[in-house]
Amino acid sequence: MTTLLLTLALALSQPADSLPDLSHPWSLQECTDWALEHNLTVIQQELNVESTDVDRNTSEMSWLPNLNAQVSENMSFGRGLGGNNTYEYGNSSTTGLSLGSSMTLFDGLATPNRIKLARLNLDAATEDLEKAREDIRVAIAKAYVQILYNLEIQDVAAQQVAIDSLQVERLSGMMGVGRSSKAELSQQKASLAQSRVTLVQAQNNARGAVLDLAQLLDLPSWDGFSIVRTNPAPPSDVSLGHPDDIYQDAIMDRPAIKAAELRLKGTEHSIDIAKSGYYPSLSLNAGLGSNYYSSFPTAGFWNQLGANFSQYVGLSLNIPIFNRFQVRNQVRNAKIQQETQRVQLRQAQQSLYKEIYQAWNAAAAAKAKYDASQEAAAAAKDAFTLVEARYEGGAATLTEFSDARNRLMKAESDLVQASCEFLFQTALLDFYRNGNLTL
């Protein structure tokens, strides 16, 4: 009940144009497109890119001069400085109006390096977003193949139920004419019951796989969700290639590698930013202002503002002499961060290398298993056909028939599993080669 209410609440909270169309089975492309638009991890990375872009804009705008206005009101009691620049006794107030601007002319090249670093950070964040999209593509393809596998197993179990049902009917007829015993019929009925249990379990597994994909898609409601069922058989002429060649292709395009390379390049600018503290800084300052003194009420407010109007422009040079080794330590930390990022790049490269080798080994093992399973399934089918003919002719026992049937069912199940594994692993290798993931 709680799950139903939660699903209904999520559905009602979604805009009408973002509700999924579950009136037809979804293809792998439709599942991927929906996830790329609605998956929370992808959305979080998109927001991170937007935030990093704001930081980039902030860095680029730091070249511009600032402009600030100020209004002040000061109350003086007793002896204080008056409008004629002499000290007088009495209570008075002073109203001040000013407008000031400052602009950095030179800061040891810190600003241009901050801008370059911000742009690199934006590029790295964009690659992180693409990495999140790649991860969700792979996860969805894997879940999609799992559904295809469970549906194929469900078909195998349904065929077994059909075979056992026919045998029960056949033995019932044979027992009526004295050609079969009650024990044989009971044994066959037990086999039929077990086949039905296997079918129910296969149906539950198929529904569970569909639910896993629906949850991975973050669907507000998965009631009625289904997928387009395709043939999971992989192409017969597929070439696995060599893992080193695949790695050389993948390392040029993988977002995780690009992001690490960009961040390593950014550490060079971080070091230059830290070194800018050794250099003097020069800034331009300009402004204007005026004051009104209540101690001269007869002069009038606007007259005083005009009479006291002043302007200024100047340069400010700041020369660092001793900063308690702060700049030196900042440079050291920046260099340490550079080495850390270099290690992280190597880790990313090694991780990609291991992933590709593992995928290649898995694909090679799946290919060998698929080839062997094809031969085993063909042999099991021939054996079952022969035993079935002998059994119908009375030359084989029910036990022999059941054993041949079970071997055929296991061989077909193994073939389906090997086929799905081979299909996914070869698709994964293609993904590493060219970035495309299709089944």
XYZ file of C-alpha atoms in Angstrom:
439
model
C 0.000 0.000 0.000
C 2.844 2.363 0.898
C 4.619 1.615 -2.408
C 1.430 2.276 -4.347
C 0.887 5.632 -2.632
C 4.515 6.624 -3.205
C 4.286 5.727 -6.888
C 1.051 7.721 -7.229
C 2.592 10.737 -5.475
C 5.637 10.661 -7.756
C 3.441 10.424 -10.823
C 1.255 13.337 -9.765
C 4.327 15.475 -9.042
C 5.646 15.041 -12.588
C 4.720 17.558 -15.298
C 2.410 16.139 -17.918
C 5.019 16.386 -20.654
C 7.557 14.405 -18.588
C 5.341 11.393 -17.907
C 6.527 8.267 -19.737
C 4.466 6.812 -22.558
C 3.979 3.185 -21.510
C 1.418 2.398 -24.189
C 4.032 0.530 -26.242
C 7.174 -1.523 -25.530
C 10.347 0.533 -25.204
C 13.420 -0.025 -27.322
C 16.929 0.238 -25.920
C 17.259 3.683 -27.509
C 14.052 4.894 -25.850
C 15.234 3.609 -22.476
C 18.585 5.339 -22.916
C 17.041 8.639 -24.033
C 14.674 8.684 -21.053
C 17.452 7.933 -18.580
C 19.764 10.601 -19.977
C 17.011 13.147 -19.409
C 15.640 11.982 -16.064
C 18.348 10.025 -14.239
C 19.219 11.848 -11.007
C 22.965 11.197 -11.278
C 23.041 12.687 -14.774
C 20.939 15.659 -13.650
C 23.331 16.254 -10.750
C 26.293 16.313 -13.134
C 24.438 18.727 -15.420
C 23.916 21.072 -12.475
C 27.603 20.760 -11.647
C 28.470 21.838 -15.194
C 26.178 24.874 -14.860
C 27.779 25.810 -11.541
C 31.276 25.465 -13.017
C 30.225 27.641 -15.947
C 29.129 30.339 -13.484
C 32.591 30.152 -11.876
C 34.163 30.558 -15.308
C 32.056 33.634 -16.010
C 32.983 35.081 -12.627
C 36.684 34.652 -13.410
C 36.382 36.260 -16.835
C 34.455 39.242 -15.452
C 37.096 39.873 -12.783
C 38.992 42.043 -15.308
C 36.214 44.614 -15.259
C 36.371 47.583 -12.866
C 33.924 47.643 -9.978
C 31.642 50.569 -9.206
C 30.173 51.270 -5.773
C 28.025 54.075 -4.427
C 27.986 55.072 -0.771
C 25.678 57.238 1.297
C 26.572 58.077 4.901
C 25.006 60.054 7.705
C 27.162 60.978 10.743
C 25.999 62.632 13.963
C 28.449 64.672 16.035
C 27.923 65.726 19.672
C 30.111 68.243 21.479
C 33.326 69.507 20.009
C 33.854 68.256 16.438
C 35.163 69.138 13.011
C 32.752 71.360 11.092
C 32.198 72.237 7.475
C 34.757 75.082 7.571
C 37.414 72.567 8.668
C 37.600 73.989 12.221
C 36.603 72.398 15.511
C 33.470 73.801 17.080
C 31.169 73.064 20.016
C 27.637 71.894 19.307
C 25.597 69.106 17.804
C 25.777 68.641 14.044
C 25.304 66.075 11.308
C 27.148 65.382 8.083
C 25.684 63.757 4.983
C 28.184 62.173 2.594
C 27.664 60.967 -0.979
C 30.389 59.157 -2.947
C 30.908 57.006 -6.016
C 34.104 54.971 -6.347
C 35.673 52.506 -8.748
C 38.802 50.373 -8.765
C 40.405 48.167 -11.374
C 43.290 45.734 -11.168
C 45.959 46.507 -13.745
C 48.498 43.846 -12.778
C 48.366 41.101 -10.159
C 51.279 38.894 -11.089
C 49.219 37.289 -13.920
C 46.937 35.674 -11.345
C 43.741 36.786 -13.096
C 44.535 35.409 -16.590
C 45.635 32.138 -15.009
C 42.421 31.951 -12.977
C 40.450 32.430 -16.177
C 42.366 29.647 -17.945
C 41.924 27.362 -14.929
C 38.191 28.077 -14.782
C 37.815 27.194 -18.461
C 39.700 23.938 -17.967
C 37.535 23.131 -14.948
C 34.440 23.675 -17.089
C 35.791 21.332 -19.769
C 36.594 18.728 -17.101
C 33.107 19.025 -15.605
C 31.648 18.526 -19.077
C 33.675 15.329 -19.435
C 32.417 14.201 -16.011
C 28.892 14.681 -17.313
C 29.659 12.578 -20.364
C 31.164 9.904 -18.081
C 27.907 9.800 -16.094
C 25.979 9.444 -19.340
C 28.237 6.609 -20.476
C 27.787 4.810 -17.156
C 24.008 4.979 -17.400
C 24.124 3.755 -21.018
C 26.138 0.691 -19.995
C 23.935 -0.002 -16.973
C 20.761 0.226 -19.068
C 22.158 -2.027 -21.803
C 23.139 -4.612 -19.204
C 19.685 -4.495 -17.601
C 18.061 -4.673 -21.044
C 20.042 -7.800 -21.966
C 19.122 -9.345 -18.611
C 15.446 -8.960 -19.502
C 16.026 -10.597 -22.891
C 17.801 -13.474 -21.166
C 14.994 -13.993 -18.652
C 12.379 -13.880 -21.400
C 14.270 -16.536 -23.367
C 14.522 -18.723 -20.257
C 10.806 -18.210 -19.741
C 10.180 -19.485 -23.278
C 12.339 -22.546 -22.647
C 10.386 -23.287 -19.472
C 7.077 -22.797 -21.303
C 8.170 -25.256 -24.007
C 9.055 -27.755 -21.320
C 5.591 -27.402 -19.792
C 4.070 -27.992 -23.220
C 6.162 -31.127 -23.756
C 5.299 -32.534 -20.323
C 1.615 -31.742 -20.803
C 1.558 -33.699 -24.065
C 3.290 -36.606 -22.376
C 0.719 -36.641 -19.561
C -2.090 -36.742 -22.127
C -0.278 -39.459 -24.068
C 0.325 -41.629 -21.016
C -3.265 -41.159 -19.875
C -4.475 -42.498 -23.207
C -1.976 -45.339 -23.167
C -2.942 -46.332 -19.632
C -6.561 -46.605 -20.741
C -5.590 -49.339 -23.222
C -3.143 -50.988 -20.853
C 0.066 -49.798 -22.543
C 1.210 -47.613 -19.626
C 1.237 -48.015 -15.869
C -0.158 -45.702 -13.237
C 3.348 -45.248 -11.850
C 4.590 -43.885 -15.174
C 1.655 -41.502 -15.381
C 2.261 -40.278 -11.805
C 5.955 -39.782 -12.560
C 5.120 -37.742 -15.647
C 2.596 -35.656 -13.723
C 5.291 -34.936 -11.151
C 7.594 -33.810 -13.970
C 4.840 -31.573 -15.305
C 4.307 -30.018 -11.875
C 8.033 -29.338 -11.551
C 8.100 -27.785 -15.025
C 5.271 -25.487 -14.048
C 7.185 -24.442 -10.930
C 10.203 -23.698 -13.132
C 8.000 -21.665 -15.465
C 6.559 -19.625 -12.583
C 10.066 -18.926 -11.318
C 11.169 -17.881 -14.819
C 8.172 -15.555 -15.107
C 8.998 -14.010 -11.721
C 12.617 -13.508 -12.783
C 11.483 -11.830 -16.006
C 9.160 -9.485 -14.119
C 11.916 -8.722 -11.630
C 14.337 -7.855 -14.435
C 11.763 -5.512 -15.976
C 11.272 -3.865 -12.587
C 15.046 -3.421 -12.162
C 15.254 -1.605 -15.495
C 12.226 0.553 -14.676
C 13.794 1.575 -11.376
C 17.103 2.283 -13.109
C 15.212 4.596 -15.456
C 13.690 6.438 -12.459
C 10.222 6.033 -13.936
C 7.527 7.688 -11.786
C 5.359 4.648 -12.524
C 6.351 1.337 -14.061
C 2.936 -0.252 -14.285
C 2.660 -1.495 -17.874
C 6.357 -0.946 -18.680
C 7.826 -3.440 -21.149
C 10.629 -3.578 -23.693
C 10.922 -4.414 -27.358
C 11.993 -8.015 -27.518
C 14.837 -8.631 -29.940
C 16.842 -11.702 -30.835
C 19.746 -11.887 -28.341
C 21.883 -13.980 -30.707
C 25.206 -12.217 -31.397
C 26.595 -11.968 -34.934
C 28.479 -15.061 -36.032
C 31.351 -13.205 -37.713
C 32.221 -10.907 -34.803
C 35.908 -10.142 -34.291
C 37.158 -9.372 -30.803
C 40.399 -7.746 -31.940
C 43.295 -7.249 -29.536
C 42.826 -5.530 -26.158
C 45.874 -3.305 -26.672
C 44.422 -1.979 -29.918
C 41.074 -1.386 -28.238
C 42.835 0.473 -25.428
C 44.651 2.751 -27.883
C 41.311 3.643 -29.467
C 39.530 4.079 -26.141
C 42.128 6.244 -24.418
C 41.638 8.983 -27.008
C 37.906 9.360 -26.382
C 37.045 8.206 -22.861
C 35.635 11.099 -20.799
C 37.286 9.885 -17.587
C 40.721 10.132 -19.227
C 39.972 13.520 -20.782
C 38.746 14.902 -17.454
C 41.908 13.739 -15.666
C 44.116 15.231 -18.404
C 42.299 18.561 -18.220
C 42.646 18.711 -14.447
C 46.351 17.887 -14.719
C 46.751 20.733 -17.205
C 44.870 22.991 -14.813
C 47.441 22.393 -12.069
C 50.003 24.292 -14.153
C 47.829 27.394 -13.868
C 47.284 26.719 -10.165
C 51.053 26.867 -9.682
C 51.239 30.144 -11.638
C 48.411 31.562 -9.513
C 50.313 30.679 -6.363
C 53.535 32.208 -7.749
C 51.733 35.480 -8.491
C 51.997 36.274 -4.800
C 55.726 36.953 -5.302
C 54.993 39.850 -7.664
C 53.764 43.380 -6.907
C 50.205 44.316 -7.765
C 49.026 47.547 -9.372
C 45.489 48.877 -9.275
C 43.718 51.983 -10.572
C 41.328 53.840 -8.258
C 38.950 56.678 -9.103
C 35.939 58.303 -7.504
C 33.914 61.385 -6.722
C 31.911 62.605 -3.758
C 30.445 65.492 -1.776
C 29.213 66.354 1.734
C 26.451 68.341 3.379
C 27.013 69.872 6.848
C 24.060 70.752 9.041
C 26.176 73.393 10.804
C 25.695 75.606 7.705
C 21.968 75.374 7.081
C 21.855 78.714 5.322
C 24.097 77.407 2.527
C 21.412 74.952 1.402
C 21.685 71.235 0.666
C 22.292 71.376 -3.096
C 24.584 74.380 -2.829
C 26.803 72.563 -0.337
C 26.907 69.449 -2.504
C 28.099 71.566 -5.416
C 30.600 73.518 -3.345
C 32.028 70.410 -1.628
C 32.144 68.260 -4.774
C 35.518 66.483 -5.153
C 37.099 63.996 -7.525
C 40.128 61.747 -7.303
C 42.119 59.285 -9.406
C 45.188 57.370 -8.365
C 47.373 54.315 -8.681
C 48.070 51.867 -5.890
C 51.175 49.678 -5.935
C 51.480 46.856 -3.424
C 54.963 45.311 -3.124
C 55.204 42.077 -1.118
C 58.322 41.928 1.047
C 57.670 39.262 3.667
C 54.467 37.250 3.979
C 55.481 34.647 6.573
C 56.291 32.141 3.782
C 52.635 31.877 2.840
C 53.285 32.238 -0.892
C 56.118 29.699 -0.785
C 53.883 27.150 0.923
C 51.052 27.852 -1.482
C 53.399 27.102 -4.377
C 54.500 23.907 -2.657
C 50.904 22.783 -2.173
C 50.104 23.581 -5.811
C 53.020 21.419 -6.959
C 51.938 18.598 -4.652
C 48.441 18.852 -6.115
C 49.969 18.605 -9.579
C 51.733 15.368 -8.676
C 48.541 14.071 -7.087
C 46.601 14.816 -10.253
C 49.309 13.131 -12.333
C 48.886 10.003 -10.207
C 45.107 10.206 -10.631
C 45.551 10.364 -14.407
C 47.714 7.249 -14.302
C 45.123 5.542 -12.112
C 42.396 6.417 -14.619
C 44.502 5.040 -17.465
C 45.257 1.851 -15.547
C 41.599 1.464 -14.614
C 40.583 1.794 -18.268
C 43.272 -0.696 -19.283
C 41.998 -3.225 -16.720
C 38.373 -2.660 -17.737
C 39.178 -3.324 -21.383
C 41.213 -6.440 -20.643
C 38.475 -7.758 -18.361
C 35.830 -7.044 -20.997
C 37.977 -8.688 -23.683
C 38.596 -11.776 -21.536
C 34.896 -11.949 -20.693
C 34.011 -11.650 -24.382
C 36.526 -14.344 -25.347
C 35.182 -16.654 -22.641
C 31.604 -15.876 -23.680
C 32.445 -16.634 -27.321
C 33.960 -19.995 -26.416
C 31.009 -20.774 -24.178
C 28.581 -19.707 -26.893
C 30.247 -21.925 -29.516
C 30.326 -24.874 -27.135
C 26.734 -24.269 -26.062
C 25.579 -24.289 -29.683
C 27.146 -27.688 -30.203
C 25.790 -28.992 -26.888
C 22.272 -27.750 -27.637
C 22.317 -29.308 -31.097
C 23.570 -32.619 -29.703
C 21.037 -32.568 -26.874
C 18.226 -31.887 -29.339
C 19.277 -34.778 -31.567
C 19.555 -37.048 -28.548
C 16.141 -36.034 -27.291
C 14.588 -36.603 -30.705
C 16.013 -40.135 -30.819
C 14.993 -40.971 -27.244
C 11.536 -39.529 -27.848
C 11.089 -41.750 -30.917
C 12.310 -44.800 -29.013
C 10.062 -43.939 -26.063
C 6.994 -43.609 -28.283
C 7.890 -46.950 -29.834
C 8.234 -48.558 -26.432
C 12.016 -49.108 -26.701
C 12.968 -46.519 -24.041
C 11.766 -46.017 -20.500
C 10.167 -42.917 -19.031
C 13.291 -42.321 -16.994
C 15.416 -42.240 -20.138
C 12.950 -39.893 -21.765
C 12.945 -37.560 -18.731
C 16.749 -37.525 -18.590
C 17.002 -36.609 -22.279
C 14.373 -33.910 -21.853
C 16.204 -32.422 -18.835
C 19.511 -32.430 -20.699
C 17.880 -30.634 -23.606
C 16.343 -28.016 -21.323
C 19.667 -27.388 -19.590
C 21.509 -27.186 -22.922
C 18.988 -24.669 -24.274
C 19.189 -22.619 -21.075
C 22.996 -22.620 -21.225
C 22.847 -21.525 -24.869
C 20.533 -18.637 -24.038
C 22.794 -17.505 -21.195
C 25.935 -17.775 -23.329
C 24.231 -15.925 -26.172
C 23.208 -13.008 -23.952
C 26.622 -12.817 -22.306
C 28.373 -12.845 -25.681
C 25.986 -10.199 -27.037
C 26.614 -7.795 -24.153
C 30.383 -8.308 -23.996
C 30.866 -7.735 -27.735
C 28.674 -4.644 -27.535
C 30.810 -3.440 -24.626
C 33.995 -3.886 -26.664
C 32.463 -1.858 -29.490
C 31.601 0.794 -26.932
C 35.255 1.031 -25.900
C 36.298 1.218 -29.553
C 33.961 3.926 -30.818
C 31.746 5.058 -27.938
C 28.588 3.516 -29.434
C 26.587 0.995 -27.438
C 24.051 -0.914 -29.521
C 22.652 -4.427 -29.273
